[in-house]
mmCIF file of C-alpha atoms in Angstrom:
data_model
loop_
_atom_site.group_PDB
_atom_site.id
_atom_site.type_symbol
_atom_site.label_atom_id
_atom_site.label_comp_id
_atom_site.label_asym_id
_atom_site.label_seq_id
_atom_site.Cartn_x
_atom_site.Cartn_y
_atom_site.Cartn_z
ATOM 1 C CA UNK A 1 11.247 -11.212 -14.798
ATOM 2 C CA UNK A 2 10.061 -11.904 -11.250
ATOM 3 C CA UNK A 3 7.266 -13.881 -10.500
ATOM 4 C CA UNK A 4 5.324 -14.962 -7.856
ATOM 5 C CA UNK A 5 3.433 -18.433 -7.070
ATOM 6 C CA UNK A 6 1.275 -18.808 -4.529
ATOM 7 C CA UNK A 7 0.295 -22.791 -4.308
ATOM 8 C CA UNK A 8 -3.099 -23.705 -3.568
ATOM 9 C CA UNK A 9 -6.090 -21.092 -4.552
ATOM 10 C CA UNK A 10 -7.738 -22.421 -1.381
ATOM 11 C CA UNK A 11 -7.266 -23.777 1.678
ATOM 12 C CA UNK A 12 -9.429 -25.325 4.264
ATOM 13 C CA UNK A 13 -8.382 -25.727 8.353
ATOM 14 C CA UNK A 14 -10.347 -26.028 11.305
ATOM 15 C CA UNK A 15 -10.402 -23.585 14.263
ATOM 16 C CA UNK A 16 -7.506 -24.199 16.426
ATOM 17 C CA UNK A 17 -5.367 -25.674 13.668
ATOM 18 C CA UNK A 18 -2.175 -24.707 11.940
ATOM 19 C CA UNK A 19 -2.549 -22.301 9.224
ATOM 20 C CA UNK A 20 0.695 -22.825 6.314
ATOM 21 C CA UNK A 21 0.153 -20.550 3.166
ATOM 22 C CA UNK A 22 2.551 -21.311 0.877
ATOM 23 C CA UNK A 23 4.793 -18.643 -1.936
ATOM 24 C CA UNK A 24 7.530 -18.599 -3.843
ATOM 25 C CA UNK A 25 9.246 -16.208 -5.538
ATOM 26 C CA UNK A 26 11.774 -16.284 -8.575
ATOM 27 C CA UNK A 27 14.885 -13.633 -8.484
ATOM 28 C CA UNK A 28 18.093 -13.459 -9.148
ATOM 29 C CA UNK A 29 18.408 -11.249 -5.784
ATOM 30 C CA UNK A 30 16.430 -11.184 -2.619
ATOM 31 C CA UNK A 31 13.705 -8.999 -3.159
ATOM 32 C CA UNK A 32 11.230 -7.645 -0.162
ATOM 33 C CA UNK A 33 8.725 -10.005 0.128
ATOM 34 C CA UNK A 34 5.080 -9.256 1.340
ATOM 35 C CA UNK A 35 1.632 -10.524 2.776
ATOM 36 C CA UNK A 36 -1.450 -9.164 2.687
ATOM 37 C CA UNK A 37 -5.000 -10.171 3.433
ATOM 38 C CA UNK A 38 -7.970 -9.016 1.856
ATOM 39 C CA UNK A 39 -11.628 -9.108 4.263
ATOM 40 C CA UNK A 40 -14.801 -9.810 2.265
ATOM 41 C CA UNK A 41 -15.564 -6.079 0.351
ATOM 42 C CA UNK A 42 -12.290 -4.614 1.492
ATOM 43 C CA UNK A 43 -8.870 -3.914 0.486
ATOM 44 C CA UNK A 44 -5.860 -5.122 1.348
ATOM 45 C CA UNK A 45 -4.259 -4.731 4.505
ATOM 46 C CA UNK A 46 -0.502 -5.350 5.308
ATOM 47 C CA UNK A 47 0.244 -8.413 7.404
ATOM 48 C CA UNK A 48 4.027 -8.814 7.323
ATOM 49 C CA UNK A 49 7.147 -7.768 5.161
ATOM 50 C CA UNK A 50 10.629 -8.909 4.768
ATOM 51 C CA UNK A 51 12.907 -6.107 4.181
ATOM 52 C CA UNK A 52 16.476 -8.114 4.636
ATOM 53 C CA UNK A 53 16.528 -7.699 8.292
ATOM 54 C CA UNK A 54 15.844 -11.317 10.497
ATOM 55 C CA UNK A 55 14.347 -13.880 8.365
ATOM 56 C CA UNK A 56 11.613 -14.448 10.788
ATOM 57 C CA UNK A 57 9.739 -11.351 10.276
ATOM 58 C CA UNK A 58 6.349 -11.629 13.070
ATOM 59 C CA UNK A 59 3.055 -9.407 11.548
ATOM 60 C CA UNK A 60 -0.475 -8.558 13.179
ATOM 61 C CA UNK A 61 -3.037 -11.146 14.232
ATOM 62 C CA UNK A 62 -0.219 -14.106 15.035
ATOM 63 C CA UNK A 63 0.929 -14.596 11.652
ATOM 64 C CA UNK A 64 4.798 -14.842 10.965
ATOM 65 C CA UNK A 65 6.511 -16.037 7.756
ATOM 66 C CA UNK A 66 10.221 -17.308 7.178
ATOM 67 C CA UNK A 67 12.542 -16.053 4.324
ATOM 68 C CA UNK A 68 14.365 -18.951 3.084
ATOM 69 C CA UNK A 69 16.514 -17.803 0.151
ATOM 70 C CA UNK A 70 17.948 -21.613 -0.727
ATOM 71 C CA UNK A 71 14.237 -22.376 -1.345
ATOM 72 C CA UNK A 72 13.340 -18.995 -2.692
ATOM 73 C CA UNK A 73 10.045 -19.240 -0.553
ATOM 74 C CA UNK A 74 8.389 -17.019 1.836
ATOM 75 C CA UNK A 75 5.568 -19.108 3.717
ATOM 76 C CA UNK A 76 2.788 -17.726 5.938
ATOM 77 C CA UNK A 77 1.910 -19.599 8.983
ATOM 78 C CA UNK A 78 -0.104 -18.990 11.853
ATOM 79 C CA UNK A 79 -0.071 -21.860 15.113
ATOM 80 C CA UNK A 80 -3.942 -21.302 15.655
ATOM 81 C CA UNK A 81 -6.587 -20.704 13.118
ATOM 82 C CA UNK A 82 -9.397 -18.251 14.287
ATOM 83 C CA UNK A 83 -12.748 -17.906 12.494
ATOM 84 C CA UNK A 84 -12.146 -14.292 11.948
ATOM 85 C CA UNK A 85 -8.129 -15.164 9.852
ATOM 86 C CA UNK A 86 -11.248 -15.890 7.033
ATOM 87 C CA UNK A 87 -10.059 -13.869 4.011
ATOM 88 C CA UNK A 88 -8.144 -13.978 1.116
ATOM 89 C CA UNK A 89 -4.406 -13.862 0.966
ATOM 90 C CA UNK A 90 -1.646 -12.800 -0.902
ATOM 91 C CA UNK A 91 2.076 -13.122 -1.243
ATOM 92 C CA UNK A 92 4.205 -9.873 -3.405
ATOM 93 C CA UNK A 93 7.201 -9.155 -4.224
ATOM 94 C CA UNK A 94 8.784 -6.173 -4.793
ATOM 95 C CA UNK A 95 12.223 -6.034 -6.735
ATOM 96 C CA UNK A 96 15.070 -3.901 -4.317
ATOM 97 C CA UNK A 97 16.089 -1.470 -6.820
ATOM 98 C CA UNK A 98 12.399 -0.768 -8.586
ATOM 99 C CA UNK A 99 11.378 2.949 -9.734
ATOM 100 C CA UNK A 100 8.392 3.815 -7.856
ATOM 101 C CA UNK A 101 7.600 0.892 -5.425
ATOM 102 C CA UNK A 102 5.985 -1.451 -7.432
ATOM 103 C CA UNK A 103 4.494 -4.647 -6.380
ATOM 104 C CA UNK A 104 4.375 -8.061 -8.500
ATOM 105 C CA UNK A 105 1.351 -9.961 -6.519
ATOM 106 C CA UNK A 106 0.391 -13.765 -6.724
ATOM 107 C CA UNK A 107 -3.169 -15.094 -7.775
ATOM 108 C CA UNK A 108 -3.713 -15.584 -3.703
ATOM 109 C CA UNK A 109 -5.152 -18.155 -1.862
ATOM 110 C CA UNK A 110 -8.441 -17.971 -0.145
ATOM 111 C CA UNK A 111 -8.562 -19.762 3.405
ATOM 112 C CA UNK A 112 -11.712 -20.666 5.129
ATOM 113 C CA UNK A 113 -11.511 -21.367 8.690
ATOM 114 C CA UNK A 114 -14.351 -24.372 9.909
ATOM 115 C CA UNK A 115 -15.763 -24.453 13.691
ATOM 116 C CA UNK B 1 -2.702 6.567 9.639
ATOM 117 C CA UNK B 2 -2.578 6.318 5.791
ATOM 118 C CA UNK B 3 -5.964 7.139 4.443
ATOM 119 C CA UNK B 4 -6.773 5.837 0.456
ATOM 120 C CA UNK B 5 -10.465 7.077 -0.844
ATOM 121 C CA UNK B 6 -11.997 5.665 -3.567
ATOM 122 C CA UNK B 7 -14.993 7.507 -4.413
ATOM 123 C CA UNK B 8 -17.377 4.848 -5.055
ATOM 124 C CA UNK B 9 -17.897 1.504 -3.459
ATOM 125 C CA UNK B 10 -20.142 0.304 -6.763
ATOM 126 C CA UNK B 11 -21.122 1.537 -9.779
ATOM 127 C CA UNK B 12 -22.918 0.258 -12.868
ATOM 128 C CA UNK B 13 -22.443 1.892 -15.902
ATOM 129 C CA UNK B 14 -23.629 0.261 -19.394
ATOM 130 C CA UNK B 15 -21.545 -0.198 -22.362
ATOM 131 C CA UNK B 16 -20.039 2.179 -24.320
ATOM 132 C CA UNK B 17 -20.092 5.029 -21.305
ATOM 133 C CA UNK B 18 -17.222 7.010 -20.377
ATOM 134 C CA UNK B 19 -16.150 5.889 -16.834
ATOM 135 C CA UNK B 20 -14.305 8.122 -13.961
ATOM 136 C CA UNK B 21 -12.618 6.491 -10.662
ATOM 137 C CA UNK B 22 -11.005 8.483 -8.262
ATOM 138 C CA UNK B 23 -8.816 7.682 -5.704
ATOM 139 C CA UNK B 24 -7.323 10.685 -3.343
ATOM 140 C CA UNK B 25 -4.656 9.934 -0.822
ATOM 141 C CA UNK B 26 -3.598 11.823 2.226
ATOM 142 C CA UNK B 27 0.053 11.011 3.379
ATOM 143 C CA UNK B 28 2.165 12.886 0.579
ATOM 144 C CA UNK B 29 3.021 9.874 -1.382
ATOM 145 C CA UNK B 30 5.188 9.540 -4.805
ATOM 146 C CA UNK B 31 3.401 7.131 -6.053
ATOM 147 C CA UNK B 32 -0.022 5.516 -6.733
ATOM 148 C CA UNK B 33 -1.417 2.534 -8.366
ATOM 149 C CA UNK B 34 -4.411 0.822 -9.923
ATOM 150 C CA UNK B 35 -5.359 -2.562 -10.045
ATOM 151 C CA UNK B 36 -8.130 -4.930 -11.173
ATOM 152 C CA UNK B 37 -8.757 -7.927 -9.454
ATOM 153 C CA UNK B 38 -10.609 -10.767 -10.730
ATOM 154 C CA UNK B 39 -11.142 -14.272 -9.481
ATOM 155 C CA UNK B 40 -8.319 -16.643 -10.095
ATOM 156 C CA UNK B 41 -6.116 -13.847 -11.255
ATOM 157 C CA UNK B 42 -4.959 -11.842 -8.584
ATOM 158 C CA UNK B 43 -4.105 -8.322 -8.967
ATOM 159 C CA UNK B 44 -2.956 -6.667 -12.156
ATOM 160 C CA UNK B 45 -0.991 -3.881 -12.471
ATOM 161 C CA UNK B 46 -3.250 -0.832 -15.086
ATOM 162 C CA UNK B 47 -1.289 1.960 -14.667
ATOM 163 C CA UNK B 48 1.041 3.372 -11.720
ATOM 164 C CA UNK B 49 2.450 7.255 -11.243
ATOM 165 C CA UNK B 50 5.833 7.900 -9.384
ATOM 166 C CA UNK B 51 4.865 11.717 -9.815
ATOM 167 C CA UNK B 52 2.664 14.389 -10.817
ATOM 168 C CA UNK B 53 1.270 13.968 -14.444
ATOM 169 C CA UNK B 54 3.801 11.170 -14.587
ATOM 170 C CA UNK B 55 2.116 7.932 -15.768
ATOM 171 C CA UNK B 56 3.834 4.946 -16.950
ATOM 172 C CA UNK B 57 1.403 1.269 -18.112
ATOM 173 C CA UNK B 58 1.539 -1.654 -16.124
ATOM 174 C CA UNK B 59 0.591 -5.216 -17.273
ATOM 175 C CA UNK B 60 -3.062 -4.477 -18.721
ATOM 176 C CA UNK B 61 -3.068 -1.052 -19.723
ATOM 177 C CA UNK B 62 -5.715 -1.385 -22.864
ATOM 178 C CA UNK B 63 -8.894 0.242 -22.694
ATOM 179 C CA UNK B 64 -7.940 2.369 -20.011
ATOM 180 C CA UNK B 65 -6.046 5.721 -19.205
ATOM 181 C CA UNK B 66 -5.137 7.639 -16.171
ATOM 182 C CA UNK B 67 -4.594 11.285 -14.823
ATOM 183 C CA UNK B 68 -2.693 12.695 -12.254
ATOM 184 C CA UNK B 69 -2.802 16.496 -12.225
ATOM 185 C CA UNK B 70 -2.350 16.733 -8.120
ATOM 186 C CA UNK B 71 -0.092 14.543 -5.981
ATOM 187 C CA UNK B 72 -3.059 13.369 -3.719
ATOM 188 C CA UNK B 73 -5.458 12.286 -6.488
ATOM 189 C CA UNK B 74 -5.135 9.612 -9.415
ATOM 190 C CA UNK B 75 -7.812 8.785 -11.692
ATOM 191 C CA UNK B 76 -8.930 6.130 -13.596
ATOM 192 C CA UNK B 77 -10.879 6.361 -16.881
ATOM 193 C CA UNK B 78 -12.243 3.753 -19.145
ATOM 194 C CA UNK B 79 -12.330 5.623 -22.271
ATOM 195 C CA UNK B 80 -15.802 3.351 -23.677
ATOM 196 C CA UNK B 81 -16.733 0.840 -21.041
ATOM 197 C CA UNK B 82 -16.957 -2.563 -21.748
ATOM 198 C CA UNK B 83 -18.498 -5.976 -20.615
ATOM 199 C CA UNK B 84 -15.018 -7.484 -19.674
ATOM 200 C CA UNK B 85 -13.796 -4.470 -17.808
ATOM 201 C CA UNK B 86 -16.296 -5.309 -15.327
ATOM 202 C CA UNK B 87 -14.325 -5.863 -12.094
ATOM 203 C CA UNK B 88 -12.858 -5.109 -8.768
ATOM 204 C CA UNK B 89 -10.759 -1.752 -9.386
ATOM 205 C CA UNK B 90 -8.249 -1.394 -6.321
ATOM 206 C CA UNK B 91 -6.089 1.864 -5.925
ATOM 207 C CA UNK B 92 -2.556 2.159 -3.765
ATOM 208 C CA UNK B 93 -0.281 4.611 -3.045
ATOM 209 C CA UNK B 94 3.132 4.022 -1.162
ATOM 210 C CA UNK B 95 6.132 6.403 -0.556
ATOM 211 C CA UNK B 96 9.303 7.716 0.664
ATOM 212 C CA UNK B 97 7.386 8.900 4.024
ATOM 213 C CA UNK B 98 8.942 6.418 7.023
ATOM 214 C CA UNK B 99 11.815 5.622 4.501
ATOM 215 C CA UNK B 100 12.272 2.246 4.397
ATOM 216 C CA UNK B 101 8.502 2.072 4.433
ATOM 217 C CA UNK B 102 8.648 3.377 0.839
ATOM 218 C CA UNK B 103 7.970 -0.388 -0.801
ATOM 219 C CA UNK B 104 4.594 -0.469 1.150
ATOM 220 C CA UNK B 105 1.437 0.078 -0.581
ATOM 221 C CA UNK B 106 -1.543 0.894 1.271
ATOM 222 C CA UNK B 107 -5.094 0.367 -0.275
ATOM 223 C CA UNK B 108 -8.396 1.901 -0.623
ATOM 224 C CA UNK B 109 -11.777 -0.175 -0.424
ATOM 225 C CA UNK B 110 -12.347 -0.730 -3.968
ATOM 226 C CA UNK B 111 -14.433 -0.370 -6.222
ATOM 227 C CA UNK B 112 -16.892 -2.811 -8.167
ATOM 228 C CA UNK B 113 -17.639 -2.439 -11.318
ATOM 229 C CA UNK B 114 -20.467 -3.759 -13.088
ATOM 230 C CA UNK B 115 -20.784 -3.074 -17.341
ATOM 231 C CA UNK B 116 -24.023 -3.446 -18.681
#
């Protein structure tokens, strides 16, 4: 079964630093891989997927991730932290051949951004 | 843009009460999805629908049921509320609209639940 871990429940930068959310994924194949953030009291809003195109895929607000199948991981980074990236996070996975779209999410990781 | 109403931002309902979220979608999608999300745990799959009065259970499916008698609208029901259903209830839908797209799911707002 796939699986998805993201590593760290919550992390803690200051404004202007690097931002590195970590996931991996177990599968036998590549599966599309997601992010999504979540705003205090909202739902989730797409960030970035990987669909088997460039493993580099670039999503809104500066944040990119890297698909690297040897390490079956799927990272989140951003180069400068701004107060507003404050939110919740999460990495999903979604298998390639799945009836009806569904989405396998991790536990997410809440990042707080200090001035 | 994709558009996913819930119908209520909070509710509090006491024990035992018969519970009703809606969630109506406006792009023409296949399928919807409901979730709870609790601290810790991430989201977990209730119940999904790749179709009209299709239904099939996700992960954590007890104590709850769903209907889907129009393709825009998908409904929730706890049957008897409980204390530990109290939650964050999140609906998506996603679909073959934009093809490749189809693997996206876009979100309502949620909704909070609080069991008295």
């Amino acid at each position: 079964a796939q699986s998805v871990t993201q590593l760290g429940s919550h992390v803690s930068v200051s404004e202007g630093a690097l931002v590195l959310l970590r996931c991996n994924y177990s599968s036998s194949v590549p599966p599309y891989l997601f992010w999504y953030v979540q705003y205090p009291n909202q739902g989730l809003q797409l960030l970035l997927k990987y669909t088997s195109a460039a493993t580099l895929v670039k999503g809104i607000n500066g944040f990119e991730a890297e698909f690297k199948k040897s390490e079956t991981s799927f990272h989140l980074t951003k180069p400068s932290a701004h107060m507003s990236d404050a939110a919740e996070y999460f990495c999903a996975v979604s298998p390639r051949y799945n009836q009806g779209g569904k989405l396998i999410f991790g536990q997410g990781t809440e990042l707080s951004v200090k001035p | 843009d994709v558009k996913v109403t819930q119908s209520s931002r909070y509710l509090v309902k006491r024990t035992g009460e018969k519970v009703f979220l809606e969630c109506v979608q406006d792009m023409d999608h296949e399928n919807m999805f409901w979730y709870r999300q609790d601290p810790g745990l991430g989201l977990r799959l209730i119940y999904f629908s790749y179709d009209v009065k299709m239904k099939e259970k996700g992960d954590i499916p007890e104590g709850y049921s769903v209907s889907r008698e129009k393709k825009e609208r998908f409904s929730l029901i706890l049957e008897s509320a409980s204390t530990n259903q109290t939650s964050m209830y999140l609906c998506a839908s996603s679909g073959l609209a934009g093809g490749r797209a189809k693997n996206i799911q876009y979100f309502g707002a949620g909704t909070r639940l609080s069991v008295l």
